[in-house]
Amino acid sequence: MNIINNHIFITSILIIVINIFAFLYSYLFVKLKIGNSTRIQKNEVRPDLNYLISHTPRFLLNVVSLILLSGVGLYFFYDYIIDINKISFLHIVVPLIFIFIIDDVFFYFVHKLLHVNNFLYKKIHRIHHEANMPIAIDYIYAHPFEWLVGYIGPFIGILLYGGISIYTFWLYLIIRNMHEIFIHSGINSSSFLYKIIPFAADNKHHDLHHKKYNCNYASTFTFWDRVSKTQLK
């Protein structure tokens, strides 16, 4: 039980640190105008401090909910999703890639459904699209039901794989959330990672989705957008 509690505590700290970064990144963007030369939507009105303040309550609510859900999930499903014997490099990296692939499939089709179904869009997903020109904290500025459903993708991946290392879980948590923060930052990225990772979805790909709505439904990879012909460059 102590090891489970320790892992819940570390997970909570990781989520807190990640979201402190998201808030500070957003603050620097709206207050000090960092990344002004590499803004994606340069002709649009830049979000200001009032925008950040108005989006902060929902951001904080969802962050707290994310911490609670992650803790409860680990507490009750630890034996089903975590294998403490899987600590080698391959045991950490291979399932990490597998989970990202499964999650990306799930995310694409659920996200597209949230757009094509008028009821789901108006009642749920419309909140996230209040951000036509998003900033970092908007990655989790959404209806609670939306990001709760989003948690199902990686959970399916973990179950299909048959349990993963806690280090894989933490790496997924960090990479997935940091990627979401960056693609909602409003700042273009020239990272070499987008060039070497097949089908990697960069900041511009998702920012264009917020601007145009009916395209670029994928988040991590562009594969399904390409196959389904929903990709707009």
Coordinates of C-alpha atoms in Angstrom, one line a residue:
M1 CA 0.0 0.0 0.0
N2 CA 2.9 2.4 0.8
I3 CA 4.3 2.1 -2.8
I4 CA 0.8 2.8 -4.2
N5 CA 0.5 5.9 -2.0
N6 CA 4.0 7.0 -3.0
H7 CA 3.2 6.6 -6.7
I8 CA -0.1 8.6 -6.3
F9 CA 1.8 11.4 -4.5
I10 CA 4.5 11.5 -7.2
T11 CA 1.8 11.5 -9.9
S12 CA 0.0 14.4 -8.2
I13 CA 3.3 16.4 -8.0
L14 CA 4.0 15.8 -11.7
I15 CA 0.5 17.1 -12.6
I16 CA 0.9 20.2 -10.4
V17 CA 4.4 21.0 -11.8
I18 CA 3.2 20.5 -15.4
N19 CA 0.3 22.9 -14.9
I20 CA 2.3 25.5 -13.0
F21 CA 4.4 25.5 -16.2
A22 CA 1.3 25.8 -18.3
F23 CA 0.1 28.8 -16.3
L24 CA 3.4 30.6 -16.3
Y25 CA 3.9 30.0 -20.0
S26 CA 0.4 31.5 -20.6
Y27 CA 1.2 34.5 -18.3
L28 CA 4.4 35.2 -20.1
F29 CA 2.6 35.0 -23.4
V30 CA -0.1 37.4 -22.6
K31 CA 1.8 39.8 -20.3
L32 CA 5.4 39.9 -21.6
K33 CA 4.4 38.9 -25.1
I34 CA 6.9 36.1 -25.5
G35 CA 7.0 34.4 -28.8
N36 CA 5.6 37.4 -30.6
S37 CA 7.8 36.8 -33.7
T38 CA 6.7 33.2 -34.0
R39 CA 3.0 33.6 -33.3
I40 CA 0.9 31.3 -35.5
Q41 CA -2.1 33.6 -35.9
K42 CA -0.2 36.9 -36.3
N43 CA -3.1 38.8 -37.8
E44 CA -5.5 37.9 -35.0
V45 CA -6.0 39.9 -31.7
R46 CA -3.5 38.5 -29.2
P47 CA -5.1 37.2 -26.0
D48 CA -4.5 39.6 -23.0
L49 CA -4.3 39.3 -19.3
N50 CA -8.1 39.5 -18.9
Y51 CA -8.4 36.5 -21.2
L52 CA -6.0 34.5 -19.0
I53 CA -7.9 35.5 -15.8
S54 CA -11.3 34.5 -17.3
H55 CA -10.0 31.1 -18.3
T56 CA -8.1 30.4 -15.1
P57 CA -11.1 29.1 -12.9
R58 CA -12.0 26.3 -15.3
F59 CA -8.4 25.5 -15.8
L60 CA -7.9 25.1 -12.0
L61 CA -11.1 23.1 -11.6
N62 CA -10.0 20.6 -14.3
V63 CA -6.4 20.4 -12.9
V64 CA -7.7 19.6 -9.5
S65 CA -10.2 17.1 -11.0
L66 CA -7.3 15.5 -13.0
I67 CA -5.2 15.1 -9.8
L68 CA -8.2 13.4 -8.0
L69 CA -9.1 11.2 -11.0
S70 CA -5.5 10.1 -11.4
G71 CA -5.1 9.3 -7.7
V72 CA -8.4 7.4 -7.5
G73 CA -7.5 5.5 -10.7
L74 CA -4.1 4.4 -9.5
Y75 CA -5.5 3.5 -6.1
F76 CA -8.3 1.2 -7.4
F77 CA -6.7 -0.1 -10.6
Y78 CA -3.0 -0.2 -9.6
D79 CA -2.8 -4.0 -9.8
Y80 CA -4.5 -4.1 -13.2
I81 CA -2.4 -1.3 -14.9
I82 CA 0.9 -1.2 -13.2
D83 CA 3.5 -4.0 -13.3
I84 CA 6.4 -3.2 -10.9
N85 CA 8.6 -5.9 -12.5
K86 CA 8.7 -4.0 -15.9
I87 CA 11.6 -1.7 -15.3
S88 CA 14.0 -2.3 -18.3
F89 CA 14.4 0.2 -21.1
L90 CA 12.3 -1.9 -23.5
H91 CA 9.6 -2.4 -20.8
I92 CA 9.4 1.3 -20.5
V93 CA 9.7 2.6 -24.1
V94 CA 7.8 -0.1 -26.1
P95 CA 4.5 0.2 -24.2
L96 CA 4.9 4.0 -24.2
I97 CA 4.8 4.0 -28.0
F98 CA 2.0 1.5 -28.0
I99 CA -0.2 3.6 -25.7
F100 CA 0.4 6.7 -27.8
I101 CA -0.7 4.9 -30.9
I102 CA -3.9 3.6 -29.3
D103 CA -4.7 6.9 -27.6
D104 CA -4.2 8.7 -30.9
V105 CA -6.7 6.5 -32.7
F106 CA -9.2 6.9 -29.8
F107 CA -8.7 10.7 -29.6
Y108 CA -9.1 11.3 -33.4
F109 CA -12.5 9.6 -33.7
V110 CA -13.9 10.9 -30.4
H111 CA -12.7 14.4 -31.2
K112 CA -14.2 14.2 -34.7
L113 CA -17.5 12.9 -33.2
L114 CA -17.6 15.9 -30.9
H115 CA -17.6 18.1 -34.0
V116 CA -19.9 16.3 -36.4
N117 CA -22.6 15.7 -33.7
N118 CA -24.3 19.0 -33.2
F119 CA -25.6 18.1 -29.7
L120 CA -22.2 17.0 -28.4
Y121 CA -20.5 20.1 -29.9
K122 CA -23.0 22.6 -28.5
K123 CA -23.3 20.9 -25.0
I124 CA -19.7 19.8 -24.5
H125 CA -16.9 20.6 -27.1
R126 CA -18.0 24.2 -27.8
I127 CA -16.5 25.3 -24.5
H128 CA -13.0 24.2 -25.6
H129 CA -13.5 26.2 -28.8
E130 CA -14.2 29.4 -27.0
A131 CA -10.4 29.7 -27.6
N132 CA -10.1 30.6 -31.2
M133 CA -6.5 31.6 -30.6
P134 CA -5.6 29.3 -27.7
I135 CA -2.9 29.8 -25.1
A136 CA -1.2 27.1 -23.0
I137 CA -3.8 26.7 -20.3
D138 CA -6.5 26.2 -22.9
Y139 CA -5.2 22.6 -23.3
I140 CA -7.4 21.7 -20.4
Y141 CA -10.0 24.5 -20.8
A142 CA -12.9 22.1 -21.6
H143 CA -16.0 20.6 -20.3
P144 CA -15.1 18.1 -17.5
F145 CA -16.8 15.3 -19.4
E146 CA -14.6 15.9 -22.4
W147 CA -11.2 15.4 -20.8
L148 CA -12.6 12.6 -18.7
V149 CA -13.5 10.7 -21.9
G150 CA -10.1 11.6 -23.2
Y151 CA -8.6 9.6 -20.3
I152 CA -10.2 6.4 -21.7
G153 CA -7.8 6.3 -24.7
P154 CA -4.6 5.6 -22.7
F155 CA -6.5 3.4 -20.2
I156 CA -7.5 1.2 -23.1
G157 CA -3.9 1.1 -24.3
I158 CA -2.6 0.1 -20.9
L159 CA -5.2 -2.7 -20.5
L160 CA -4.5 -4.0 -24.0
Y161 CA -0.8 -4.1 -23.3
G162 CA -1.4 -6.0 -20.1
G163 CA 0.1 -3.6 -17.6
I164 CA 3.0 -1.1 -17.7
S165 CA 5.8 0.2 -15.6
I166 CA 5.0 3.2 -13.4
Y167 CA 7.8 5.0 -15.3
T168 CA 6.0 4.4 -18.5
F169 CA 2.9 5.9 -16.9
W170 CA 4.8 8.9 -15.7
L171 CA 6.5 9.4 -19.1
Y172 CA 3.2 9.3 -20.9
L173 CA 1.7 11.8 -18.4
I174 CA 4.6 14.2 -18.9
I175 CA 4.9 13.9 -22.7
R176 CA 1.2 13.9 -23.5
N177 CA 0.4 16.9 -21.3
M178 CA 3.5 18.9 -22.4
H179 CA 2.7 18.3 -26.0
E180 CA -0.9 19.5 -25.4
I181 CA 0.4 22.6 -23.7
F182 CA 2.7 23.4 -26.6
I183 CA 0.2 22.8 -29.4
H184 CA -2.2 25.2 -27.6
S185 CA 0.5 27.8 -26.9
G186 CA -0.2 29.9 -30.1
I187 CA 3.5 29.8 -30.8
N188 CA 5.0 28.0 -33.8
S189 CA 7.6 25.3 -33.1
S190 CA 10.7 24.4 -35.0
S191 CA 11.6 21.4 -32.8
F192 CA 13.6 18.7 -34.6
L193 CA 11.3 16.1 -33.0
Y194 CA 8.5 17.0 -35.3
K195 CA 10.8 16.2 -38.2
I196 CA 12.1 12.8 -37.0
I197 CA 8.9 11.4 -35.5
P198 CA 6.7 10.0 -38.2
F199 CA 3.4 11.8 -38.6
A200 CA 4.1 14.0 -35.5
A201 CA 1.5 16.8 -35.2
D202 CA 3.1 20.1 -34.5
N203 CA 1.7 23.3 -33.0
K204 CA 0.5 24.8 -36.2
H205 CA -1.5 21.7 -37.0
H206 CA -3.7 22.0 -33.9
D207 CA -3.8 25.8 -33.9
L208 CA -5.3 25.6 -37.3
H209 CA -8.0 23.3 -35.9
H210 CA -9.0 26.0 -33.4
K211 CA -9.1 28.6 -36.2
K212 CA -11.0 26.5 -38.8
Y213 CA -12.9 24.0 -36.5
N214 CA -13.6 21.3 -39.1
C215 CA -10.1 20.0 -39.8
N216 CA -7.0 18.6 -38.1
Y217 CA -8.9 16.5 -35.5
A218 CA -5.7 14.6 -34.6
S219 CA -3.6 15.7 -31.7
T220 CA -0.4 13.6 -31.4
F221 CA 0.0 12.2 -34.9
T222 CA -1.4 13.4 -38.2
F223 CA -1.9 9.9 -39.7
W224 CA -5.7 9.7 -39.3
D225 CA -6.2 13.2 -40.6
R226 CA -4.3 12.2 -43.7
V227 CA -6.1 8.9 -44.2
S228 CA -9.5 10.5 -43.5
K229 CA -8.6 13.6 -45.6
T230 CA -9.3 16.0 -42.8
Q231 CA -5.9 17.5 -42.7
L232 CA -5.5 21.1 -43.6
K233 CA -2.0 22.7 -43.8

